[in-house]
Every structure is written in C-alpha cells, then in structure tokens.
Backbone as CSV, one residue per row, in Angstrom:
resi,resn,N_x,N_y,N_z,CA_x,CA_y,CA_z,C_x,C_y,C_z
1,MET,-7.755,-5.948,39.619,-7.668,-5.583,38.619,-7.020,-5.444,37.780
2,ALA,-6.455,-6.162,37.080,-5.254,-5.822,35.390,-4.949,-4.762,34.878
3,LEU,-4.197,-4.779,35.419,-3.245,-4.245,34.672,-3.246,-3.319,33.079
4,ILE,-3.112,-5.049,32.249,-2.846,-4.299,31.460,-4.089,-5.211,30.394
5,LYS,-4.768,-4.598,30.070,-6.291,-5.072,28.965,-5.533,-5.572,27.908
6,LYS,-7.124,-6.451,26.486,-6.305,-7.333,25.951,-6.805,-6.458,25.055
7,VAL,-5.816,-6.850,23.555,-6.017,-6.221,22.886,-7.669,-5.819,22.424
8,SER,-7.698,-5.208,21.730,-9.149,-5.052,20.702,-8.978,-5.747,19.565
9,THR,-9.409,-6.526,19.208,-9.668,-7.975,17.981,-10.501,-6.962,16.769
10,SER,-10.764,-6.445,17.151,-11.307,-5.090,15.825,-10.204,-3.870,15.616
11,SER,-8.528,-4.273,16.130,-7.653,-3.623,15.708,-6.978,-3.554,14.322
12,ARG,-6.674,-2.041,13.988,-6.649,-2.094,12.361,-5.186,-3.102,11.725
13,ASN,-4.772,-3.213,10.587,-3.138,-4.085,10.471,-2.613,-3.243,10.944
14,GLY,-2.990,-1.706,10.375,-1.378,-0.349,11.003,-1.218,-0.158,12.233
15,ASP,-3.052,-0.075,13.333,-1.958,0.242,14.275,-1.763,-0.670,15.407
16,THR,-1.974,-2.685,14.784,-0.986,-3.763,15.192,0.116,-3.112,15.286
17,SER,0.201,-2.855,14.065,1.675,-2.855,13.903,2.645,-2.273,14.806
18,ALA,1.849,-0.720,14.579,2.495,0.320,15.456,2.499,-0.878,16.666
19,LEU,1.729,-1.139,17.093,1.343,-1.494,18.376,2.807,-2.251,18.514
20,LEU,3.261,-3.256,17.865,4.053,-4.186,18.282,5.339,-3.307,18.862
21,THR,5.072,-2.749,17.355,6.615,-2.045,17.784,7.133,-1.365,19.580
22,LEU,5.660,-0.910,19.997,5.964,-0.083,20.488,6.450,-0.381,21.819
23,ILE,5.301,-1.733,21.750,5.611,-3.060,23.162,7.461,-3.360,22.488
24,LEU,7.256,-4.145,21.703,8.998,-4.976,21.336,10.293,-3.474,22.068
25,LYS,9.667,-2.157,21.627,11.003,-0.166,22.320,10.706,-1.501,23.746
26,ALA,9.791,-1.129,24.743,9.261,-0.896,26.179,10.286,-2.189,26.541
27,PHE,10.209,-3.564,26.495,11.207,-3.880,26.115,12.656,-4.484,26.330
28,ALA,12.559,-3.634,25.101,14.645,-3.618,24.457,14.729,-2.685,25.054
29,THR,13.689,-2.270,26.553,15.069,-1.207,27.394,15.032,-2.079,29.232
30,ASN,14.925,-3.798,28.654,15.209,-3.809,29.536,16.193,-5.759,29.444
31,ASP,16.231,-6.457,29.849,17.157,-7.878,29.846,16.176,-8.920,30.005
32,TRP,15.486,-9.863,29.151,14.523,-10.396,29.432,14.900,-11.842,30.087
33,SER,16.574,-12.199,29.386,16.800,-13.079,28.453,16.658,-14.904,29.078
34,ALA,16.681,-14.203,31.621,16.447,-14.381,32.246,14.418,-15.110,32.952
35,ASP,14.522,-14.998,31.524,13.213,-15.446,31.528,12.270,-16.209,31.075
36,LEU,12.985,-17.097,31.205,12.450,-18.938,29.857,10.719,-18.407,29.432
37,TYR,10.415,-17.885,29.510,8.555,-17.979,29.503,8.879,-16.522,28.942
38,LEU,9.116,-15.000,29.298,9.206,-14.449,28.585,9.605,-14.439,27.134
39,THR,10.790,-14.555,27.204,11.583,-14.666,25.873,11.366,-15.180,24.151
40,PRO,10.453,-16.324,24.249,10.118,-16.491,23.309,9.044,-15.948,23.079
41,ILE,8.198,-15.548,23.968,6.411,-15.020,23.492,7.617,-13.311,22.536
42,ILE,7.762,-12.935,23.281,9.154,-11.572,22.569,9.137,-11.719,21.809
43,ALA,10.418,-13.051,21.117,10.733,-13.644,20.069,9.692,-13.766,18.793
44,LYS,8.677,-14.019,19.319,7.894,-14.643,18.286,6.937,-13.388,18.167
45,ILE,6.147,-11.777,18.458,5.910,-10.788,18.752,6.388,-10.349,17.811
46,SER,7.752,-10.472,18.423,9.722,-9.613,16.970,9.351,-10.133,15.504
47,GLU,9.006,-11.521,15.338,8.992,-11.856,14.199,7.052,-11.815,13.455
48,THR,6.412,-11.467,14.402,5.297,-11.257,13.368,4.778,-10.267,12.984
49,ASN,5.598,-9.013,13.619,5.848,-7.579,13.152,6.001,-7.552,12.546
50,THR,7.654,-8.566,12.196,8.350,-8.476,10.417,7.733,-9.261,9.691
51,SER,7.305,-9.775,9.636,6.240,-9.933,8.428,4.744,-9.130,8.417
52,LEU,3.750,-8.893,9.526,3.370,-8.301,9.246,4.138,-7.199,8.386
53,ILE,4.680,-5.742,8.659,5.599,-4.900,8.592,4.686,-5.168,6.925
54,GLU,5.950,-5.897,6.658,6.063,-6.540,4.963,5.690,-6.974,4.210
55,ALA,3.679,-7.477,4.701,2.880,-7.424,4.175,2.004,-6.069,4.171
56,LEU,2.367,-5.208,5.054,1.547,-3.873,4.690,2.457,-2.987,3.879
57,ARG,3.399,-3.461,3.434,4.248,-3.222,2.491,3.863,-3.396,1.727
58,ARG,3.390,-4.481,0.777,2.916,-4.996,0.531,1.814,-4.811,-0.652
59,LEU,0.603,-4.120,0.891,-0.855,-3.622,1.119,-0.451,-2.526,-0.081
60,LYS,0.575,-1.690,0.353,0.285,-0.913,-0.209,0.858,-0.387,-1.377
61,VAL,2.173,-1.839,-1.598,1.976,-1.129,-3.374,1.230,-1.710,-4.821
62,TYR,0.101,-2.484,-3.893,-1.009,-2.952,-4.176,-1.583,-1.532,-3.978
63,SER,-1.982,-0.582,-3.884,-2.796,0.278,-3.496,-2.449,1.171,-4.708
64,GLN,-1.055,1.266,-4.286,-0.195,2.844,-5.061,-0.353,2.438,-6.677
65,MET,-0.177,1.015,-7.087,-0.820,0.624,-8.691,-2.238,1.086,-9.088
66,ALA,-3.106,0.851,-7.925,-4.337,1.895,-8.271,-4.538,2.825,-8.998
67,GLU,-3.748,3.670,-8.451,-3.508,5.001,-8.029,-3.219,5.399,-8.887
68,LYS,-1.602,4.564,-9.521,-0.523,5.064,-10.275,-1.929,4.149,-12.272
69,ASP,-2.402,3.468,-12.529,-3.368,3.548,-13.425,-3.626,4.331,-13.649
70,PHE,-5.028,4.670,-12.252,-5.253,5.814,-12.744,-5.380,6.740,-13.243
71,THR,-3.993,7.255,-12.435,-3.128,8.462,-13.477,-3.062,8.520,-14.589
72,ARG,-2.746,6.802,-14.956,-2.423,6.776,-16.406,-3.123,6.932,-17.331
73,ASP,-4.738,6.280,-17.221,-6.031,6.448,-17.734,-5.828,7.601,-18.157
74,MET,-6.137,8.464,-16.901,-6.285,9.944,-16.785,-5.985,10.195,-17.864
75,ALA,-4.338,9.680,-18.154,-3.193,11.020,-19.882,-3.404,9.927,-20.219
76,ILE,-4.131,9.046,-20.632,-4.893,8.506,-21.775,-6.377,9.299,-22.550
77,ARG,-7.011,9.008,-21.610,-8.470,10.083,-22.279,-7.633,11.494,-22.885
78,ALA,-6.615,12.320,-21.798,-6.278,14.002,-21.913,-5.751,13.264,-23.660
79,LEU,-5.017,12.542,-23.832,-3.983,12.764,-25.254,-5.422,12.840,-26.036
80,PHE,-6.006,11.636,-26.370,-7.136,11.347,-26.750,-8.123,12.012,-27.318
81,GLN,-8.729,12.481,-26.020,-8.993,13.860,-26.508,-9.263,15.619,-27.291
82,LEU,-7.123,15.751,-26.395,-6.799,16.651,-27.238,-7.051,16.418,-28.810
83,VAL,-6.657,15.706,-29.320,-6.023,15.165,-30.715,-7.700,15.360,-31.528
84,GLU,-8.241,14.641,-31.069,-9.734,14.774,-31.561,-10.417,16.241,-31.275
85,GLY,-9.760,17.083,-30.114,-10.827,18.691,-30.609,-9.543,19.310,-31.660
86,TYR,-8.241,18.541,-32.331,-7.884,19.827,-32.975,-8.231,19.093,-34.608
87,VAL,-9.020,17.960,-34.020,-8.854,17.138,-35.793,-10.293,18.708,-36.385
88,TYR,-11.296,19.242,-35.631,-12.098,19.504,-35.909,-11.514,21.268,-35.956
89,ILE,-10.441,21.624,-35.772,-9.612,22.931,-35.961,-10.075,23.435,-36.408
90,PRO,-11.006,24.809,-37.162,-10.766,24.930,-39.087,-9.399,26.070,-39.411
91,ILE,-8.441,24.964,-38.653,-6.766,25.806,-39.369,-6.411,24.410,-39.938
92,ALA,-5.838,24.535,-40.887,-5.651,23.745,-42.447,-4.634,22.584,-41.493
93,GLU,-3.407,23.864,-41.779,-2.417,23.211,-41.375,-2.377,21.532,-40.108
94,MET,-3.176,22.339,-39.294,-3.187,21.384,-37.750,-3.301,20.562,-38.359
95,LYS,-5.031,21.421,-38.434,-5.973,19.164,-38.368,-4.947,17.936,-39.206
96,GLU,-4.379,18.398,-40.628,-3.506,18.313,-40.782,-2.761,16.868,-40.042
97,ALA,-2.078,18.079,-39.382,-0.972,17.709,-38.607,-1.651,16.461,-36.944
98,ALA,-3.447,16.527,-37.299,-4.346,15.886,-35.935,-4.339,14.633,-36.625
99,LEU,-4.232,15.146,-37.702,-5.206,13.634,-39.044,-4.129,12.594,-38.696
100,VAL,-2.692,13.034,-38.790,-1.997,12.130,-38.754,-1.544,11.843,-37.799
101,VAL,-1.990,12.590,-36.208,-1.700,11.466,-34.709,-2.952,10.520,-34.562
102,GLU,-4.320,11.232,-34.893,-5.932,10.751,-34.789,-5.697,9.250,-35.835
103,ALA,-5.023,8.774,-36.383,-4.903,7.926,-37.108,-4.144,6.947,-36.620
104,VAL,-2.571,7.241,-35.420,-1.239,5.940,-34.974,-2.674,5.900,-33.432
105,LEU,-3.236,6.848,-33.107,-4.424,7.074,-32.175,-5.737,6.329,-32.552
106,GLU,-6.221,5.373,-33.064,-7.675,4.721,-34.056,-6.693,2.964,-33.960
107,GLN,-5.688,2.922,-34.230,-4.833,1.941,-33.802,-5.194,1.367,-32.945
108,TYR,-5.387,1.589,-31.727,-5.065,1.091,-30.007,-6.895,1.714,-29.679
109,GLY,-6.672,2.554,-29.747,-8.699,3.001,-29.592,-8.525,3.504,-27.873
110,MET,-9.096,4.752,-26.936,-9.120,4.448,-25.896,-9.481,3.358,-24.964
111,GLY,-10.221,2.556,-25.398,-10.678,1.763,-24.984,-9.248,0.716,-24.067
112,ILE,-7.872,0.998,-24.556,-7.209,0.063,-23.950,-6.728,0.721,-22.290
113,GLN,-7.669,2.073,-21.679,-7.091,1.914,-20.416,-8.244,1.037,-19.191
114,ASN,-9.142,0.518,-19.924,-9.418,-0.094,-19.396,-8.967,-2.000,-19.617
115,ALA,-8.173,-2.458,-19.831,-7.049,-3.396,-20.404,-6.811,-3.514,-18.647
116,ASP,-7.399,-4.460,-18.243,-5.667,-5.473,-17.408,-4.585,-4.897,-17.188
117,TYR,-4.147,-4.825,-16.090,-2.348,-4.055,-15.813,-1.430,-4.612,-16.844
118,ALA,-1.321,-5.248,-17.750,0.030,-6.096,-18.275,-0.772,-5.704,-19.542
119,GLU,-1.250,-5.877,-19.657,-2.167,-5.680,-21.811,-2.022,-3.731,-21.950
120,GLU,-3.033,-2.941,-20.390,-2.868,-1.642,-20.910,-1.534,-1.200,-20.255
121,SER,-0.122,-1.668,-20.145,0.769,-1.669,-20.043,1.909,-1.813,-21.437
122,ALA,1.198,-2.875,-22.050,2.011,-3.227,-23.434,2.058,-2.556,-24.292
123,ASP,-0.152,-1.830,-25.189,-0.473,-1.136,-25.590,0.147,0.356,-25.432
124,VAL,0.166,1.032,-24.255,1.009,1.839,-24.048,2.453,2.395,-24.424
125,GLU,2.903,1.410,-24.004,3.921,1.135,-25.113,4.735,1.386,-26.155
126,SER,3.357,0.726,-26.640,3.835,0.678,-27.795,3.171,1.969,-28.563
127,LEU,2.086,2.343,-28.171,1.579,3.979,-28.913,2.639,4.201,-28.269
128,LEU,3.613,4.556,-27.254,4.597,5.854,-27.060,5.269,5.533,-28.373
129,ASN,5.890,4.548,-28.724,6.501,3.727,-29.674,6.414,3.979,-31.129
130,ASP,5.513,4.215,-31.740,4.689,4.743,-32.430,4.260,6.991,-32.331
131,LEU,4.368,7.198,-32.070,4.563,8.439,-31.505,5.229,8.736,-31.576
132,ALA,6.173,8.491,-31.333,7.821,8.473,-31.764,8.876,8.569,-32.714
133,LYS,7.665,8.019,-34.222,7.981,7.859,-34.959,7.935,8.930,-35.556
134,PRO,9.118,9.437,-36.461,9.637,11.256,-36.892,8.924,11.639,-37.419
135,ASP,7.077,11.000,-38.399,6.536,11.323,-39.115,5.511,12.068,-38.430
136,VAL,5.760,10.867,-37.353,3.873,11.727,-35.989,5.187,12.497,-34.975
137,VAL,6.085,12.208,-34.888,6.065,14.216,-34.347,6.701,15.266,-35.260
138,THR,6.706,15.346,-36.009,6.863,16.532,-36.867,5.283,17.072,-36.708
139,ALA,3.790,15.426,-37.128,2.551,16.417,-36.895,2.868,16.715,-35.107
140,ILE,3.427,16.188,-34.756,3.096,16.894,-33.435,2.919,18.238,-33.161
141,ALA,4.533,18.435,-33.496,4.635,19.722,-32.711,4.225,21.177,-33.602
142,LYS,3.286,20.673,-34.619,2.191,21.379,-34.672,1.112,21.884,-34.451
143,ILE,0.676,20.987,-33.300,0.046,21.448,-32.037,0.013,21.471,-30.990
144,GLN,-0.421,22.708,-30.285,-0.203,23.032,-29.212,-0.171,22.332,-27.980
145,GLY,0.716,21.386,-27.399,0.376,20.811,-26.060,0.191,18.997,-26.450
146,VAL,0.432,18.572,-27.297,0.245,17.385,-28.228,1.196,16.732,-27.529
147,ALA,2.686,17.289,-27.629,3.456,17.009,-27.456,3.479,16.831,-25.691
148,GLU,2.826,17.690,-24.904,3.763,18.230,-23.004,2.895,16.734,-23.052
149,THR,1.258,16.644,-23.453,0.501,15.784,-22.825,1.303,14.051,-23.211
150,ILE,1.319,14.331,-23.994,2.330,12.559,-24.384,3.471,12.502,-23.731
151,SER,4.654,13.196,-22.979,5.321,13.483,-21.935,4.160,12.302,-20.998
152,ALA,3.003,13.053,-21.013,2.607,13.665,-19.042,2.336,11.714,-19.090
153,LEU,2.045,11.111,-20.205,1.731,9.460,-20.598,3.037,8.779,-20.347
154,ALA,3.779,9.429,-20.714,4.890,8.663,-20.294,5.639,8.582,-19.211
155,ALA,4.892,9.767,-18.590,5.931,9.538,-17.432,4.815,9.186,-16.652
156,SER,3.450,8.789,-16.408,2.334,8.154,-16.022,2.990,7.085,-16.020
157,GLN,3.434,6.265,-17.392,3.598,4.662,-17.413,4.533,4.443,-16.568
158,GLN,5.867,4.818,-16.645,6.825,5.134,-16.432,6.868,5.131,-14.909
159,ASP,5.859,6.034,-14.555,5.391,5.248,-12.691,5.033,4.666,-12.577
160,PHE,3.845,3.929,-12.847,3.230,2.746,-12.639,4.329,0.964,-13.147
161,GLU,5.176,1.285,-14.226,5.985,0.455,-14.416,6.847,0.014,-12.642
162,ASN,7.137,1.566,-12.255,7.948,1.389,-11.219,7.428,0.484,-10.025
163,VAL,5.967,0.730,-9.984,5.363,0.596,-8.309,5.047,-1.371,-9.481
164,ALA,5.062,-1.320,-9.995,4.521,-2.768,-10.571,5.857,-3.852,-10.541
165,LEU,7.434,-2.343,-11.037,8.788,-3.775,-10.427,8.571,-4.300,-8.954
166,GLN,8.278,-3.113,-7.556,7.877,-3.516,-6.732,6.865,-4.450,-5.818
167,GLN,5.955,-4.587,-7.040,5.254,-5.923,-6.228,5.377,-7.166,-7.448
168,ALA,6.127,-6.520,-8.058,6.362,-7.681,-8.761,7.340,-9.000,-7.855
169,GLU,8.823,-7.469,-7.314,9.762,-8.503,-6.350,9.271,-8.718,-5.547
170,GLY,8.144,-8.344,-4.299,7.513,-9.178,-2.931,7.154,-10.246,-3.688
171,GLU,6.564,-10.136,-4.819,5.224,-11.398,-4.593,6.538,-12.712,-4.693
172,SER,7.862,-12.163,-5.416,8.952,-13.150,-5.715,9.023,-13.680,-4.675
173,VAL,9.926,-12.678,-3.622,10.055,-13.055,-2.392,9.394,-14.293,-1.225
174,LYS,8.031,-13.708,-1.864,7.223,-13.846,-0.060,5.650,-14.021,-0.392
175,ASN,6.032,-15.254,-1.539,4.691,-15.734,-1.875,3.665,-16.519,-1.451
176,ASP,4.745,-16.955,-0.505,3.521,-17.562,0.822,3.431,-17.060,1.609
177,LEU,3.392,-16.076,1.831,3.083,-14.185,2.603,2.091,-14.443,3.683
178,LEU,1.354,-14.646,4.305,0.490,-15.152,5.177,0.227,-13.337,5.544
179,SER,-1.489,-13.366,4.601,-2.598,-10.992,4.630,-1.950,-10.880,6.013
180,ALA,-2.278,-9.422,6.089,-2.279,-8.272,6.893,-2.622,-8.756,8.306
181,SER,-4.554,-9.470,7.391,-5.570,-9.407,8.601,-5.168,-10.821,9.212
182,GLN,-4.354,-11.606,8.556,-4.414,-13.012,9.327,-3.344,-12.936,10.596
183,LEU,-2.062,-12.443,10.286,-0.845,-11.998,10.359,-1.086,-11.077,12.113
184,LYS,-2.107,-10.067,11.743,-2.228,-9.492,12.728,-4.015,-9.887,13.956
185,LYS,-3.844,-11.097,13.403,-5.224,-11.648,14.438,-3.356,-13.251,14.918
186,ASN,-3.130,-12.925,14.703,-1.705,-14.840,14.901,-1.568,-13.512,16.633
187,ALA,-0.963,-11.954,15.742,-0.476,-11.851,16.733,-1.454,-10.884,18.345
188,ILE,-2.543,-10.380,18.001,-3.175,-9.767,19.032,-3.230,-11.353,19.453
189,ALA,-3.330,-12.076,19.514,-3.976,-14.159,20.146,-2.355,-13.774,20.484
190,GLU,-1.596,-13.533,20.194,-0.316,-14.213,21.514,0.245,-13.420,22.545
191,ILE,-0.324,-12.012,21.629,-0.712,-11.161,23.123,-1.283,-10.919,24.179
192,ASN,-2.322,-11.430,23.511,-3.411,-11.371,25.235,-3.664,-12.265,25.351
193,THR,-3.348,-14.029,24.428,-3.483,-15.476,25.596,-2.170,-15.980,26.267
194,ASN,-1.551,-15.089,25.907,0.538,-15.345,26.261,0.768,-14.101,27.425
195,LEU,0.749,-13.235,26.778,1.534,-12.160,28.095,0.819,-11.454,28.084
196,VAL,-0.440,-10.976,27.843,-1.158,-10.069,29.085,-0.992,-10.566,30.537
197,GLY,-1.492,-12.136,30.869,-1.873,-12.855,32.169,-0.510,-12.673,33.237
198,TYR,0.619,-12.964,31.870,1.490,-13.263,32.330,2.029,-12.502,32.879
199,MET,2.151,-11.136,32.640,3.253,-9.503,32.996,1.721,-8.862,33.765
200,ASN,0.396,-8.966,34.203,0.139,-8.341,35.152,0.479,-9.681,36.481
201,THR,0.417,-10.810,36.326,0.835,-11.673,37.799,2.346,-11.515,37.554
202,MET,3.189,-11.141,36.479,4.247,-11.296,37.336,4.908,-9.216,38.095
203,ALA,3.710,-8.395,37.793,4.037,-7.441,37.887,3.325,-7.687,39.427
204,LYS,2.685,-7.713,40.154,2.670,-8.186,41.362,3.560,-9.537,42.014
205,VAL,4.236,-10.266,40.828,4.842,-11.393,41.997,6.003,-10.411,42.419
206,ASN,6.914,-9.406,41.353,8.671,-9.294,40.984,7.671,-8.081,40.438
207,PRO,7.244,-6.426,41.377,7.277,-5.341,40.611,9.040,-4.201,40.306
208,THR,9.787,-4.659,40.984,11.165,-4.594,40.599,11.121,-4.572,39.365
209,THR,11.126,-5.993,38.735,11.207,-6.573,37.366,10.606,-6.035,36.610
210,TYR,8.489,-5.746,36.728,8.447,-6.566,35.875,7.237,-5.147,35.453
211,GLU,6.712,-4.683,36.832,6.160,-3.476,37.158,5.743,-2.011,35.700
212,ALA,7.404,-1.688,36.156,7.482,0.156,34.927,7.815,-0.939,33.887
213,THR,7.757,-1.694,33.101,6.971,-2.116,31.446,5.875,-2.328,31.507
214,ALA,5.400,-3.311,32.731,4.178,-3.401,31.883,3.452,-2.415,32.681
215,ARG,3.256,-1.437,32.971,2.722,-0.080,33.039,2.654,0.523,31.585
216,ILE,3.859,0.668,31.178,4.109,0.936,29.847,3.182,0.552,28.382
217,ILE,2.983,-0.875,28.990,2.499,-1.882,27.415,0.708,-1.563,27.325
218,ALA,0.514,-1.365,29.432,-1.353,-1.080,29.987,-1.195,0.106,28.705
219,GLU,-0.755,1.081,28.915,-0.772,2.292,28.780,-0.332,2.184,27.079
220,LEU,0.303,1.963,26.492,-0.006,1.700,24.468,-1.246,0.891,24.620
221,VAL,-1.623,-0.117,26.017,-2.549,-1.185,24.914,-4.155,-0.596,25.049
222,ASP,-4.266,0.677,25.818,-5.374,1.287,26.177,-5.231,2.274,25.105
223,LYS,-4.708,3.081,24.413,-4.473,4.087,23.649,-4.361,3.348,22.221
224,ASN,-4.733,2.182,22.044,-4.931,1.901,20.934,-6.746,1.342,21.138
225,ASN,-6.408,1.146,21.887,-8.240,0.088,22.188,-9.276,1.334,22.409
226,GLU,-8.909,2.437,22.952,-9.951,4.163,22.625,-9.369,4.229,21.666
227,LEU,-8.256,4.442,20.215,-8.290,4.669,18.845,-9.846,4.133,18.142
228,VAL,-9.289,2.468,18.316,-10.609,1.642,18.045,-11.495,2.061,18.491
229,LYS,-12.293,2.323,19.273,-13.705,2.073,19.822,-14.580,3.982,19.443
230,ARG,-12.721,5.143,19.207,-13.489,6.242,18.049,-14.115,6.064,16.713
231,ARG,-13.268,5.353,16.442,-13.653,5.213,15.129,-14.122,4.186,14.251
232,TYR,-14.825,3.147,15.663,-15.500,1.773,14.647,-16.604,1.697,14.223
233,LYS,-17.229,3.484,14.358,-18.884,3.024,13.538,-18.206,3.208,12.309
234,THR,-17.665,4.474,12.238,-16.829,5.392,10.311,-15.715,4.537,9.351
235,ASP,-15.565,3.492,10.613,-13.944,3.378,9.786,-14.446,2.016,8.601
236,GLU,-14.210,1.724,7.065,-13.475,0.558,6.851,-13.217,-0.500,7.148
237,PRO,-13.416,-1.898,7.112,-12.377,-3.324,7.608,-11.015,-2.799,6.804
238,ASP,-10.100,-2.788,7.055,-9.400,-2.858,6.662,-9.257,-4.059,5.007
239,THR,-8.409,-3.745,3.935,-7.794,-5.114,2.988,-7.280,-6.065,3.254
240,GLU,-7.396,-7.471,2.855,-6.135,-7.528,2.624,-5.683,-8.424,1.841
241,ILE,-4.182,-8.602,1.925,-3.582,-9.348,0.860,-3.863,-10.583,0.614
242,VAL,-4.438,-10.649,-0.803,-4.602,-12.620,-0.916,-3.365,-12.859,-1.292
C-alpha cells in the first residue's frame, strides 16, 4: 500500500501553495544533494510555488480592487444623496449652500460610479478638485456632514489608487505570469507524477534516509485531500488570473 497518496486535483490554489510550502519545509530538514533524481524535483516544486504565491498575490489585489471600488461607489452615492437632501431643506442659508455644491455634482452625475476603474478615478479626482474651490468650500461649511462625506470619498479614492498601483506594478513585472490555476495544475502534476512514486519506493528501499520525510509528506497530503472532500460540494471554483 502506498505511503503517500496523490494530491487531489480539486485542491484550491491557496491550499496547494500551502501544501507545497509545507512539503518543501519537510525536505529542508535534510540534505538531499546526493540524490540526483530528487533534487531537481524539489527545485521545480520550489520554483512553481514561488510563482504560485506571486500569482495568488496578484489575484488578491484584483479582489481588493473590486472591494475598494465598491467602497468608493458607496461614498459617491452618500455624497450625492446627502447634498440632494439639503437642497429641499426649508432653511434658506443651508438650501442655498446645498445648491452651490449640487451645481458641482451635476457636472459629473452619480453615474460616474458605473464607469470603468480608470475613468471613474479620473472623474472622482476632478470632482474632488472642484469641491475644493474656495466658494464651494464656503458653501460646504454651511451644511453639516458634507465635509466629512467628501473626506470619506477622498479616503476611499486614495485607498483604491493604492491598490490599483500594486496591480499595475505586478502587471509590469509579471505580465507573462501563468494563471494561479495553471500553476496549481503544474505543481500537482509534478508531485503526483514524479514525487509520490519515488518517495514511496525509496521509503521502502532506504527507510533510514527517506521514510520519516515520506511519512510527513503523506500526512500533509492526507490533510489536504480531506479538506477538499469536506468542502467539495459547497465551495465555488477558484477564480483564475487572466
């Protein structure tokens, strides 16, 4: 009976990276340089895991961009709705101030939240600049909560731009990076095709050198596969990096 089972091909990207990291740590406790078959396998797994970690980082940035954009959209909506409410307030001074701010907002429209990332960013930056003009700032000071709402919009815009910059830097350096899912497939294939059979055989042939490490890897793979089984029917597939 095989000591190490094959890694489930249904393993998620992040789980596979975690498994690879632990397998590499298990190998790191010994010197395998004399094994000319095993050392290139370890090197390939390490290289693939490094690329997979980078791909997952990029995938996380994409997800963060969507979250930050949603927060920015909510800030835009809050500003437009707050000012609109003041336009109808039966207090002349506040109503007049609200009309000044509304005139600025109407140049852009709340629909800016539906534009693509780059266009929305440009519009929000322009809107914030217009809202910072002296006469508009004076009007804003007369309607409670508007200045704070504008500050929230500015903060959400900056948060989005910070994440967008990370994504742009990643693209410029890794524009030909394989998708996380493809890297995962490559890693699992390398383990299942080349590592599992060899380690199982060597654990029997030379248990003194190989058995302890093989048992650790077997336990790691079993835990990973059990995790896959437990959530197989409920989890959605991983999103690939395009």
